[in-house]
mmCIF file of N, CA and C in Angstrom:
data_model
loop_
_atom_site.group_PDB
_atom_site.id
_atom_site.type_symbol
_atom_site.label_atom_id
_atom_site.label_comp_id
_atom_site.label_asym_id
_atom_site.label_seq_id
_atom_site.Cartn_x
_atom_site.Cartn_y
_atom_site.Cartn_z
ATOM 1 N N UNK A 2 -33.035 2.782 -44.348
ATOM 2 C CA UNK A 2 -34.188 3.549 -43.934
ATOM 3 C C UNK A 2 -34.078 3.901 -42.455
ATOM 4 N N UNK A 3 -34.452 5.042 -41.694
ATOM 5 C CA UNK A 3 -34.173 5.291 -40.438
ATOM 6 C C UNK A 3 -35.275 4.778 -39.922
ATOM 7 N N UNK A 4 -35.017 4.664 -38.663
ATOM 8 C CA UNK A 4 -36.329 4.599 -37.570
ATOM 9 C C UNK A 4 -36.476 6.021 -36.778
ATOM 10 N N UNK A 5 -37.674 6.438 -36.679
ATOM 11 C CA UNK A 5 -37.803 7.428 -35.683
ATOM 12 C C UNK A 5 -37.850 7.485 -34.025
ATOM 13 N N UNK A 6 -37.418 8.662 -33.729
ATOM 14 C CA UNK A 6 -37.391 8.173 -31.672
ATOM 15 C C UNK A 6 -39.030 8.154 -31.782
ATOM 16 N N UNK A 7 -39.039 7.852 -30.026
ATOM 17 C CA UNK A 7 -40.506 7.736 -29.730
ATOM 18 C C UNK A 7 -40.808 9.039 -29.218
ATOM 19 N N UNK A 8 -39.878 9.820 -29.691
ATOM 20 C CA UNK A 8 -39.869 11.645 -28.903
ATOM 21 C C UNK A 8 -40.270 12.390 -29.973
ATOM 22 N N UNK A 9 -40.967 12.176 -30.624
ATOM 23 C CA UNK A 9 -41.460 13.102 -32.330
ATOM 24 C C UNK A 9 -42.282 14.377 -31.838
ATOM 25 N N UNK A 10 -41.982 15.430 -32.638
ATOM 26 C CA UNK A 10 -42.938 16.545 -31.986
ATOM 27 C C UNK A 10 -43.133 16.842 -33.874
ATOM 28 N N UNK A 11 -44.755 17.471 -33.771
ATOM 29 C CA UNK A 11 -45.725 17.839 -35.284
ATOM 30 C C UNK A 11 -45.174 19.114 -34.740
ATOM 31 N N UNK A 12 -44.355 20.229 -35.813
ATOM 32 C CA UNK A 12 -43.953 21.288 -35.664
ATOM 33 C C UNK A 12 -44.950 22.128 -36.360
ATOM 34 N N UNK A 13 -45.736 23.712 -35.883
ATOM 35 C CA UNK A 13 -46.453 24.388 -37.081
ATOM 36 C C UNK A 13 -45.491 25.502 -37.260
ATOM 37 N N UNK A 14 -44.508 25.285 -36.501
ATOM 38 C CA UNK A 14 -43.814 26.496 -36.566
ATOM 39 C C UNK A 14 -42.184 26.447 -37.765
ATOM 40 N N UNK A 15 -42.916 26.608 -39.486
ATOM 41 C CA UNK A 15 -42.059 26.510 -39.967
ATOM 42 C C UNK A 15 -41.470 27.608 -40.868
ATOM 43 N N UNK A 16 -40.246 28.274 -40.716
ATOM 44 C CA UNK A 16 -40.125 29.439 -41.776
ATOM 45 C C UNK A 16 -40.766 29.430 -43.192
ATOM 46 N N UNK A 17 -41.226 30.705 -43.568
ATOM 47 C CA UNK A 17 -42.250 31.342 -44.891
ATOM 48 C C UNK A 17 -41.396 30.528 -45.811
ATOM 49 N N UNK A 18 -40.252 31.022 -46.044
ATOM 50 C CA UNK A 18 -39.213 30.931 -47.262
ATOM 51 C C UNK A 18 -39.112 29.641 -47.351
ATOM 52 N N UNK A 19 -38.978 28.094 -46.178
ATOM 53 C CA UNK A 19 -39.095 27.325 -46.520
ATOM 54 C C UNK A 19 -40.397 26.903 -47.505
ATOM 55 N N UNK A 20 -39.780 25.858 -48.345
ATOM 56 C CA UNK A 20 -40.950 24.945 -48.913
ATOM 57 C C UNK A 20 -41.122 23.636 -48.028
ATOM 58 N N UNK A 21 -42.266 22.940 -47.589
ATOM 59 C CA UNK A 21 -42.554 22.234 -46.541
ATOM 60 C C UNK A 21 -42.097 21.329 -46.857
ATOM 61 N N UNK A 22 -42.048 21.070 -48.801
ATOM 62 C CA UNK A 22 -42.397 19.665 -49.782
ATOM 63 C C UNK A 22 -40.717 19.736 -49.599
ATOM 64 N N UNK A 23 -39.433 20.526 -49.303
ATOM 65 C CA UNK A 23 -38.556 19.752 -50.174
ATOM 66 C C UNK A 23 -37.769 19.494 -48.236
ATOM 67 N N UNK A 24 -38.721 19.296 -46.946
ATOM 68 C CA UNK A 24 -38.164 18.860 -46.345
ATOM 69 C C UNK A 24 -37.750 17.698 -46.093
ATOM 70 N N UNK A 25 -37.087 17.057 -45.120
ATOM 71 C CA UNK A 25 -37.077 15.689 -44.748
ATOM 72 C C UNK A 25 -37.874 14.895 -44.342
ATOM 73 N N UNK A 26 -38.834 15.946 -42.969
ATOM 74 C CA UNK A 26 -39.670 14.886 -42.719
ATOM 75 C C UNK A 26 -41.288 16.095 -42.463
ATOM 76 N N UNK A 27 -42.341 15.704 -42.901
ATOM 77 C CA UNK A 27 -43.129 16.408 -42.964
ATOM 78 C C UNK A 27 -44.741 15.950 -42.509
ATOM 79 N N UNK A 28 -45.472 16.823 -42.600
ATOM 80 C CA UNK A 28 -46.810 16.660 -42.654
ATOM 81 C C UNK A 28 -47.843 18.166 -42.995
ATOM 82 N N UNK A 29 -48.731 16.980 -43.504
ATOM 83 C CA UNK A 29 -49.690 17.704 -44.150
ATOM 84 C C UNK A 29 -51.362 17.504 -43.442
ATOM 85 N N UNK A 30 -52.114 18.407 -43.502
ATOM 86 C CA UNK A 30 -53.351 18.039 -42.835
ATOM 87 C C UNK A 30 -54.546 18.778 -43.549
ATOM 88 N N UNK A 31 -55.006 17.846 -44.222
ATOM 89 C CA UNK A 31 -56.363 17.948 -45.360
ATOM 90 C C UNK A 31 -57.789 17.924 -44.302
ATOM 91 N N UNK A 32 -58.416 18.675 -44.824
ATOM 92 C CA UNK A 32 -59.717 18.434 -44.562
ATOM 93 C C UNK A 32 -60.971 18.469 -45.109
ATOM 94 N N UNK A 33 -61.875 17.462 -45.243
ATOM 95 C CA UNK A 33 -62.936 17.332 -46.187
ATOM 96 C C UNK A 33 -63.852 18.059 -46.559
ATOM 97 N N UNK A 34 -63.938 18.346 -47.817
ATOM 98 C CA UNK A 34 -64.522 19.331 -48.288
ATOM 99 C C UNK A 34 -65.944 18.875 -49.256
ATOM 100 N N UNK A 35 -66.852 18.411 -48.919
ATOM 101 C CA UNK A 35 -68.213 17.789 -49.492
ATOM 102 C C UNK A 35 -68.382 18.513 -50.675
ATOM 103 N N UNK A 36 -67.834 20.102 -51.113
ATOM 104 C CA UNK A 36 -68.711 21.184 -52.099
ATOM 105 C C UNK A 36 -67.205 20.228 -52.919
ATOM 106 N N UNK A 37 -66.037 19.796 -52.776
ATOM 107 C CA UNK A 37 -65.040 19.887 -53.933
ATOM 108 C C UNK A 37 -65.267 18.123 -54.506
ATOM 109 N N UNK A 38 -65.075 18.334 -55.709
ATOM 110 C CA UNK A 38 -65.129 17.395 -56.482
ATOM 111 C C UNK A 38 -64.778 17.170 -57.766
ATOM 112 N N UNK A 39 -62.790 17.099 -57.718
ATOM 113 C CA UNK A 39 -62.528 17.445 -58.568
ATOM 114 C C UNK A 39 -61.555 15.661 -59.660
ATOM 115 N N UNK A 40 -61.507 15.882 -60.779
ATOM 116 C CA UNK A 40 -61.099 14.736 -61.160
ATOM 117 C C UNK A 40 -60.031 14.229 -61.485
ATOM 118 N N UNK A 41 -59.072 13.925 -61.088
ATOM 119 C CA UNK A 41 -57.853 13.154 -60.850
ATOM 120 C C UNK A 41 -57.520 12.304 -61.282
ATOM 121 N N UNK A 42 -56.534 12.541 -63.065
ATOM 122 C CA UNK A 42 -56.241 10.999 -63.404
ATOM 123 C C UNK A 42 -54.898 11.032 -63.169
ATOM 124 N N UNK A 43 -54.678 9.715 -63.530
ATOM 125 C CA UNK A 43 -53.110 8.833 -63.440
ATOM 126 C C UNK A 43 -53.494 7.715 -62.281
ATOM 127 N N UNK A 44 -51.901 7.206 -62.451
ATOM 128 C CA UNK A 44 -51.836 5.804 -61.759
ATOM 129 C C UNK A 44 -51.461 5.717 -60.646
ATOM 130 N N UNK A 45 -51.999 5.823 -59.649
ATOM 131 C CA UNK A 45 -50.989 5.395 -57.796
ATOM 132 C C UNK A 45 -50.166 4.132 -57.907
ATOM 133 N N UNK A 46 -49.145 4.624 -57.508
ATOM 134 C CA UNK A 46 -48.120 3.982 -57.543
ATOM 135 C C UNK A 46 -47.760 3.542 -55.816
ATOM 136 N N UNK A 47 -48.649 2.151 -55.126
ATOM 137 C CA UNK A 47 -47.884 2.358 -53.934
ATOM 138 C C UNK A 47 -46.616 1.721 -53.636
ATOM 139 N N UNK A 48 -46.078 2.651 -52.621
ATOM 140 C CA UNK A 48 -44.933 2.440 -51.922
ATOM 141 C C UNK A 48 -44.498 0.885 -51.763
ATOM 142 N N UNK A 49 -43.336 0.632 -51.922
ATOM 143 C CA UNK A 49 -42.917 -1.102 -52.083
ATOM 144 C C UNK A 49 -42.182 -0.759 -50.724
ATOM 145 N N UNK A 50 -42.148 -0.444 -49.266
ATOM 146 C CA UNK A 50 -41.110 -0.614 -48.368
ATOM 147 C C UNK A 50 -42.023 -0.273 -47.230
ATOM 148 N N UNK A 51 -43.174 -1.036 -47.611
ATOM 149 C CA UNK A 51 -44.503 -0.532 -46.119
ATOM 150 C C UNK A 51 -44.302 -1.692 -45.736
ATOM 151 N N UNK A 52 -43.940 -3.358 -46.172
ATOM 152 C CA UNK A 52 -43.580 -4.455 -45.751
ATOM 153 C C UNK A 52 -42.581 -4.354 -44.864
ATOM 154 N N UNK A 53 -41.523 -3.617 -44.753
ATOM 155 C CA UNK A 53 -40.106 -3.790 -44.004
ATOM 156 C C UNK A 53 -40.879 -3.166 -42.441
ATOM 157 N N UNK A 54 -39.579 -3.450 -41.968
ATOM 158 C CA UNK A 54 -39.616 -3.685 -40.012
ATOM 159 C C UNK A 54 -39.721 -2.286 -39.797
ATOM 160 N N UNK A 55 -38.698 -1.170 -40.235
ATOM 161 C CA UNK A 55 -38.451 0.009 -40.507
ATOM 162 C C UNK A 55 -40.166 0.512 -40.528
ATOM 163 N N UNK A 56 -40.567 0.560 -41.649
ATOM 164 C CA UNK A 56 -42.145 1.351 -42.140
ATOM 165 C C UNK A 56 -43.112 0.847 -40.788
ATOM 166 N N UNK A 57 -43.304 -0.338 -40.757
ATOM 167 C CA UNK A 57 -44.054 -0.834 -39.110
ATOM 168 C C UNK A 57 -43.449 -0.316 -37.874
ATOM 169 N N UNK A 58 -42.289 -0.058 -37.418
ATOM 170 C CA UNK A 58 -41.364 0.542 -36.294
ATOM 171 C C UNK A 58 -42.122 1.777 -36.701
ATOM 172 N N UNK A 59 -41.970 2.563 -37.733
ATOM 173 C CA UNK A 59 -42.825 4.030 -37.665
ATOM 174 C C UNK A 59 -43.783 4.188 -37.592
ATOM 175 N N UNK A 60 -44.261 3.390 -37.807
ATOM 176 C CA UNK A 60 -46.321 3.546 -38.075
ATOM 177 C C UNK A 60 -46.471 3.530 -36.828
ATOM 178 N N UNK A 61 -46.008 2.358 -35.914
ATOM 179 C CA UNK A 61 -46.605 2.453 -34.843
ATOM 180 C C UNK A 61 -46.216 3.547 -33.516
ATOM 181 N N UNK A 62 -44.490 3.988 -33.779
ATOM 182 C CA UNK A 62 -44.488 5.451 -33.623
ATOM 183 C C UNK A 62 -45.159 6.387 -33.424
ATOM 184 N N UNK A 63 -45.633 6.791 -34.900
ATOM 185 C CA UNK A 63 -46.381 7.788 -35.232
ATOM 186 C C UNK A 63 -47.408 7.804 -34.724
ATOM 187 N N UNK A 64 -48.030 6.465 -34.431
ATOM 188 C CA UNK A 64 -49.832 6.096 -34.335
ATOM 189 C C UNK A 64 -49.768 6.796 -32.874
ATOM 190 N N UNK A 65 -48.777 6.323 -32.068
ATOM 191 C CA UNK A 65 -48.628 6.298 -30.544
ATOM 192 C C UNK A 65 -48.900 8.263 -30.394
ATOM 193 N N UNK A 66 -48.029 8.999 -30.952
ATOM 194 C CA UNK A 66 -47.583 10.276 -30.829
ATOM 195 C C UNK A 66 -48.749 10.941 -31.213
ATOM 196 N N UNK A 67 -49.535 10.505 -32.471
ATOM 197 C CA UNK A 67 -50.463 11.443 -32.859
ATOM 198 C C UNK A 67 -51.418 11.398 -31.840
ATOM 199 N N UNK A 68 -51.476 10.665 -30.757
ATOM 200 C CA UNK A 68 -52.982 10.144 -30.160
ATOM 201 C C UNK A 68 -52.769 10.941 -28.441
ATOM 202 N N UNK A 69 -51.635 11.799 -28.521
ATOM 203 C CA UNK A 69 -51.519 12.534 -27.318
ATOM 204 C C UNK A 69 -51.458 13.795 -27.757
ATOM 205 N N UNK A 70 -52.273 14.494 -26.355
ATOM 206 C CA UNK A 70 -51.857 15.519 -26.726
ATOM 207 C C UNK A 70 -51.263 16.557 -26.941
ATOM 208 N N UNK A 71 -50.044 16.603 -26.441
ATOM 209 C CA UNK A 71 -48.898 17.173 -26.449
ATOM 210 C C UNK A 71 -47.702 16.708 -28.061
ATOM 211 N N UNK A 72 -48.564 15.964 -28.885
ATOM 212 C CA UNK A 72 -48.018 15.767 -30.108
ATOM 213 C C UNK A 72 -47.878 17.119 -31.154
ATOM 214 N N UNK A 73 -48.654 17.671 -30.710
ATOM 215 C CA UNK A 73 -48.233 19.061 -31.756
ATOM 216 C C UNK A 73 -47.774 20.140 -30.997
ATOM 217 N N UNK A 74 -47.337 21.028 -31.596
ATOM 218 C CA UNK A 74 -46.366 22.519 -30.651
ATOM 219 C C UNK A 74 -47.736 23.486 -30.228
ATOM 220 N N UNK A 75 -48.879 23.432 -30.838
ATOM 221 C CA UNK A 75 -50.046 23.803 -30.037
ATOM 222 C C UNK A 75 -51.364 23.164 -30.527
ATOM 223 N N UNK A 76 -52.215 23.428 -30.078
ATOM 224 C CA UNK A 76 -53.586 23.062 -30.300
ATOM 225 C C UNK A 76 -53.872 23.077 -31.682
ATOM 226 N N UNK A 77 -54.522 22.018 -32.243
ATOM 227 C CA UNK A 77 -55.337 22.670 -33.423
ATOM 228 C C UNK A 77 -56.489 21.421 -33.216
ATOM 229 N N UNK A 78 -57.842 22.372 -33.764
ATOM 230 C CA UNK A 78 -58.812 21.778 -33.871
ATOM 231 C C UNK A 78 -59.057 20.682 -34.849
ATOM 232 N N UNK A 79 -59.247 19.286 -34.663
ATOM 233 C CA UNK A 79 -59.473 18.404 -35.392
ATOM 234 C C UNK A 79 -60.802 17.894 -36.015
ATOM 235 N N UNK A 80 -61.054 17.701 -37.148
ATOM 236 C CA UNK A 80 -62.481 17.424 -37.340
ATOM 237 C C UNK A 80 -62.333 16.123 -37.838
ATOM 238 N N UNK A 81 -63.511 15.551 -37.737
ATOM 239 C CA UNK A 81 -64.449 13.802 -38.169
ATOM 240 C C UNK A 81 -63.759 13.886 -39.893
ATOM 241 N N UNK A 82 -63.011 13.007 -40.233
ATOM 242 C CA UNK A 82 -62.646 12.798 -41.661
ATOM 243 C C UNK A 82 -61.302 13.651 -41.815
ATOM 244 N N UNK A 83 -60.870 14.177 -40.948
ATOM 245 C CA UNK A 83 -59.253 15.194 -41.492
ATOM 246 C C UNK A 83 -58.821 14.058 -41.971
ATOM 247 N N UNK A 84 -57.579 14.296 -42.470
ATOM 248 C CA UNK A 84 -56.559 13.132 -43.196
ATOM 249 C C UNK A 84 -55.232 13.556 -42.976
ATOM 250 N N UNK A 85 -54.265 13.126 -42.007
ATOM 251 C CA UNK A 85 -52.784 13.719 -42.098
ATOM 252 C C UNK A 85 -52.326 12.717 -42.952
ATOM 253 N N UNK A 86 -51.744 13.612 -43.568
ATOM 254 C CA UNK A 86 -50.337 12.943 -44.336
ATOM 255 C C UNK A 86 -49.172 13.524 -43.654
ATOM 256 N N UNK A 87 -48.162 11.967 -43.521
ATOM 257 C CA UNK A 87 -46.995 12.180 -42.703
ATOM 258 C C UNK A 87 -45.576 11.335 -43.811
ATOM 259 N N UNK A 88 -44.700 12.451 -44.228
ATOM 260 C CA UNK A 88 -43.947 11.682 -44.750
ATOM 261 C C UNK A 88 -42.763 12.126 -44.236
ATOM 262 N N UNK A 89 -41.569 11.022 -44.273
ATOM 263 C CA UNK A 89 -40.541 10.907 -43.897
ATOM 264 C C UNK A 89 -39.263 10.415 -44.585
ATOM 265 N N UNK A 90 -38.236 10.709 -44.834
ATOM 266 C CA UNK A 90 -36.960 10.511 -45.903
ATOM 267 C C UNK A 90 -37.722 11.145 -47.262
ATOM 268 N N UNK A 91 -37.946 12.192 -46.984
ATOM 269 C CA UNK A 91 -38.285 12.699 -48.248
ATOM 270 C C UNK A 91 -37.165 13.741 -48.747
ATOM 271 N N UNK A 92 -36.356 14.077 -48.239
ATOM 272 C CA UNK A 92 -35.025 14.485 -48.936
ATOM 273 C C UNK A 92 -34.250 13.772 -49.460
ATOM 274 N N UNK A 93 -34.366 12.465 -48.765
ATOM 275 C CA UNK A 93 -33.113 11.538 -49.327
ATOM 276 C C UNK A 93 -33.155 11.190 -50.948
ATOM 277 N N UNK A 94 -31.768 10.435 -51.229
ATOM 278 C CA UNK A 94 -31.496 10.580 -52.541
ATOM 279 C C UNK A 94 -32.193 9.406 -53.111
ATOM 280 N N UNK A 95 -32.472 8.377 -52.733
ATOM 281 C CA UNK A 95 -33.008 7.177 -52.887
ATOM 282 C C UNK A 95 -34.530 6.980 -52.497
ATOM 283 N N UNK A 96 -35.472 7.124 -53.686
ATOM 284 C CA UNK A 96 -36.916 7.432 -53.669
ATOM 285 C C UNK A 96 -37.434 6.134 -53.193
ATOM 286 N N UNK A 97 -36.812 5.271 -53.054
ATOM 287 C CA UNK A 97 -37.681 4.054 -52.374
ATOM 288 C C UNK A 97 -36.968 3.936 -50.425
ATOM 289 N N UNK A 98 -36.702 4.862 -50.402
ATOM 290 C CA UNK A 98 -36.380 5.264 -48.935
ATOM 291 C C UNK A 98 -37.466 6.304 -48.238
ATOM 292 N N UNK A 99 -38.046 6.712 -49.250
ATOM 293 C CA UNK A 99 -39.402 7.516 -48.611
ATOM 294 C C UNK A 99 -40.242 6.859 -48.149
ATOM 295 N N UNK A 100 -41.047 7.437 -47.065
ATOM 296 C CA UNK A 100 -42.498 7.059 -46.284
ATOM 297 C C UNK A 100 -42.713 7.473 -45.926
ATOM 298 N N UNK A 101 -44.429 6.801 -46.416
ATOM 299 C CA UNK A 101 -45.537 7.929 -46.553
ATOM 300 C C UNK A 101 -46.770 6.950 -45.419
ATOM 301 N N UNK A 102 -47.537 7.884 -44.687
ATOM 302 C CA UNK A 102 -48.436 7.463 -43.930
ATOM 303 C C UNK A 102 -49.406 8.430 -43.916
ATOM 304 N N UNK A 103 -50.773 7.533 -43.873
ATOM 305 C CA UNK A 103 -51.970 8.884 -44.059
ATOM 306 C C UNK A 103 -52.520 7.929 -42.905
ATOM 307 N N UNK A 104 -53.365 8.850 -42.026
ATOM 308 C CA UNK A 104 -54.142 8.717 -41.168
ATOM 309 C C UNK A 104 -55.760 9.720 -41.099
ATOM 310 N N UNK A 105 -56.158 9.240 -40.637
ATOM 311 C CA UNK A 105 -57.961 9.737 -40.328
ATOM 312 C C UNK A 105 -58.338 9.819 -39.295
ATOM 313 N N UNK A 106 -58.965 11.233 -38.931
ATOM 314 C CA UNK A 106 -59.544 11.586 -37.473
ATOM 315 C C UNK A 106 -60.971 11.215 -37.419
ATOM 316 N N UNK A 107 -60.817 9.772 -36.251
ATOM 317 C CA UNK A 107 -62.261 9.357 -36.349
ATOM 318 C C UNK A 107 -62.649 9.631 -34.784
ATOM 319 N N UNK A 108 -63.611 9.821 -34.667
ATOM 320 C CA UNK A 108 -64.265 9.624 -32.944
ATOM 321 C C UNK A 108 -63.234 10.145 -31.658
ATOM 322 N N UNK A 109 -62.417 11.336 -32.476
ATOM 323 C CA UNK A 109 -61.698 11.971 -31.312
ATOM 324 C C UNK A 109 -60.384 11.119 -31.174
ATOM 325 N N UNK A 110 -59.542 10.083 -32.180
ATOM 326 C CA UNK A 110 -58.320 9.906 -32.491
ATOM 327 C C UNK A 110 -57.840 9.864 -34.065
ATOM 328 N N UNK A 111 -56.703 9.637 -34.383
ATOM 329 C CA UNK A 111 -56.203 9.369 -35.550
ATOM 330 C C UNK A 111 -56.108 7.606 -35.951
ATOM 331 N N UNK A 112 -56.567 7.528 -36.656
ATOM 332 C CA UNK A 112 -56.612 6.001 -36.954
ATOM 333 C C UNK A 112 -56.048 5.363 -38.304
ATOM 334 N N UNK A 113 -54.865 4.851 -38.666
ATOM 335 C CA UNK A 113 -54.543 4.644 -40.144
ATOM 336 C C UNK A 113 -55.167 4.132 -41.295
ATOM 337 N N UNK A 114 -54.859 5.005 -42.436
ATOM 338 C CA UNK A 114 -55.456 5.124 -43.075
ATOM 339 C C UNK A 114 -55.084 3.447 -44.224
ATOM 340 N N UNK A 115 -55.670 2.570 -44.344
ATOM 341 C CA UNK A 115 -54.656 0.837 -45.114
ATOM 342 C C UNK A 115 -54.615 1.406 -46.343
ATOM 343 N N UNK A 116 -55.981 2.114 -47.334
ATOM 344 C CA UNK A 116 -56.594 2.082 -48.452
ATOM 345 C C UNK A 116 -56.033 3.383 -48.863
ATOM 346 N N UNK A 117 -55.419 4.110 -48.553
ATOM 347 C CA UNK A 117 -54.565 5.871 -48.860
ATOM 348 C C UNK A 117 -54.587 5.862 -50.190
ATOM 349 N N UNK A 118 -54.892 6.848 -50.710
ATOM 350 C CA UNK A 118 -55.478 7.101 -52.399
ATOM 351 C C UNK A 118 -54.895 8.680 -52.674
ATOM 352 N N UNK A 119 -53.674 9.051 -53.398
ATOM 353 C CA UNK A 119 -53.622 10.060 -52.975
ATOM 354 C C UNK A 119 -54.854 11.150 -53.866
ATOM 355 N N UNK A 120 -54.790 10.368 -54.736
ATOM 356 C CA UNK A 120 -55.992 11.013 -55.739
ATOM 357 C C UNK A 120 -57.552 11.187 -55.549
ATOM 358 N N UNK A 121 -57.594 10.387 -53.904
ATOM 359 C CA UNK A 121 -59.067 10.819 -53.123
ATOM 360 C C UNK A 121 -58.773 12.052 -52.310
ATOM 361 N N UNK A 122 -57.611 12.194 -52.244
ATOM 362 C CA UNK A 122 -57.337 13.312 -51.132
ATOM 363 C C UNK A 122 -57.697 14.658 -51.628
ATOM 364 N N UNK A 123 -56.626 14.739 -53.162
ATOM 365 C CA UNK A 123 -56.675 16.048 -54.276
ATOM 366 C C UNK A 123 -58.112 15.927 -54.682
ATOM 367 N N UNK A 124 -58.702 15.224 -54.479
ATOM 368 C CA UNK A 124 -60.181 15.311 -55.113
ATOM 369 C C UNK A 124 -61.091 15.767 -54.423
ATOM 370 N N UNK A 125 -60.837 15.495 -53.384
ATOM 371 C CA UNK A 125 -62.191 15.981 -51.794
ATOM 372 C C UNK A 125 -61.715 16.953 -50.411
ATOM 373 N N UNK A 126 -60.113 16.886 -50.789
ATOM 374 C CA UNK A 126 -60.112 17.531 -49.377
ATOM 375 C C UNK A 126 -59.205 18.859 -49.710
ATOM 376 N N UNK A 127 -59.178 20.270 -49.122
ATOM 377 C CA UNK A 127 -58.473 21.355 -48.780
ATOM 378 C C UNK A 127 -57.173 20.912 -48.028
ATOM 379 N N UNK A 128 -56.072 21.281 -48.605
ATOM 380 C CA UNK A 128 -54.821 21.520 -47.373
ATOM 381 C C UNK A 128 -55.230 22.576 -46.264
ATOM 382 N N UNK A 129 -54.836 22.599 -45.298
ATOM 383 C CA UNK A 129 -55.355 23.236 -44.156
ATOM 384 C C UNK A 129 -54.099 23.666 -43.389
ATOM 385 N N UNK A 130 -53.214 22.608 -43.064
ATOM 386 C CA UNK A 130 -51.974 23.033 -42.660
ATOM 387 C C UNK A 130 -50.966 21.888 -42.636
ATOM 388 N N UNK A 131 -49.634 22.956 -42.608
ATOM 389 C CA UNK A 131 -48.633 22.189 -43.077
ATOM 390 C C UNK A 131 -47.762 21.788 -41.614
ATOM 391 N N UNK A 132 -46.557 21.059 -41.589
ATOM 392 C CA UNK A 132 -45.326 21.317 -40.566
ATOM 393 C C UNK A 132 -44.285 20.584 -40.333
ATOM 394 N N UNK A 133 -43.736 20.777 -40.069
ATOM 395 C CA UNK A 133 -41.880 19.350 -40.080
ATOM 396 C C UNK A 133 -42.233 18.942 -38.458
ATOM 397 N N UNK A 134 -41.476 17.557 -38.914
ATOM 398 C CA UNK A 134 -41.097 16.757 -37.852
ATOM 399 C C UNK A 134 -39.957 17.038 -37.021
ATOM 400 N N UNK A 135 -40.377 16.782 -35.932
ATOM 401 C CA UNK A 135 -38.872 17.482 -35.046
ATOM 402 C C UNK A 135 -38.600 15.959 -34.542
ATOM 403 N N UNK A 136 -37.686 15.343 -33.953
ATOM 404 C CA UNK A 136 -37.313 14.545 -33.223
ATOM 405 C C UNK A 136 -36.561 15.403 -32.017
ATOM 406 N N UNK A 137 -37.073 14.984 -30.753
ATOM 407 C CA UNK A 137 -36.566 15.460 -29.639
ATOM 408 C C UNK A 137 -35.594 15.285 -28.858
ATOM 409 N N UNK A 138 -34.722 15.987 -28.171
ATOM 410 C CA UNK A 138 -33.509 14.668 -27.280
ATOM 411 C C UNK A 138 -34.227 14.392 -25.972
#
């Protein structure tokens, strides 16, 4: 599993023709929608590799980067309840090498999300915007 630098930049700037989903490292940014309420079955399946040193080395990464503001390539307005989803090794060939992190904009930061449901997300919130991870030199 990789570790990420502490130099991560949230890219919005990603070609049309790409698909966001079949990048490597990505994010997504939902926002709550009170009128949607839709119903979502099946089973969440969570991630077995949020225990390793690796998944904690990123979280706290990520936590650090999202909370400045120079973390994204420009401004975007954040609201009370957004939800990023941030995943990473999502190209790789080995599906238990993926990770996934959701976070919540509370009181003017991002704060992680322990309880991530992806089936609360598809149920209540709009995608809003997408973008790849850059690592910087």
């Amino acid at each position: 599993m990789c570790v990420i630098s502490d130099k991560i930049k949230f890219c919005t700037c990603v070609d049309p023709k790409v698909d966001i989903y079949e990048l490597n490292h990505y994010w997504v940014l939902n926002r709550y929608n009170k009128q949607k309420n839709l119903i979502v079955m099946g089973q969440f399946m969570p991630s077995e590799n949020k225990f390793t040193d690796n998944y904690q080395q990123n979280e706290l990464k990520i936590s650090n980067a999202l909370n400045k503001a120079e973390s994204f390539d420009k401004p975007i307005s954040f609201k009370q309840k957004d939800r990023l989803q941030i995943i990473l090794n999502n190209a790789i060939e080995n599906i238990r090498d993926k990770m996934e992190f959701d976070f919540e904009y509370k009181s003017g930061t991002w704060h992680r999300v322990l309880d991530e449901d992806p089936f609360y997300i598809s149920s209540h919130f709009d995608e809003i915007n997408v973008g790849e991870i850059k690592e910087l030199d």
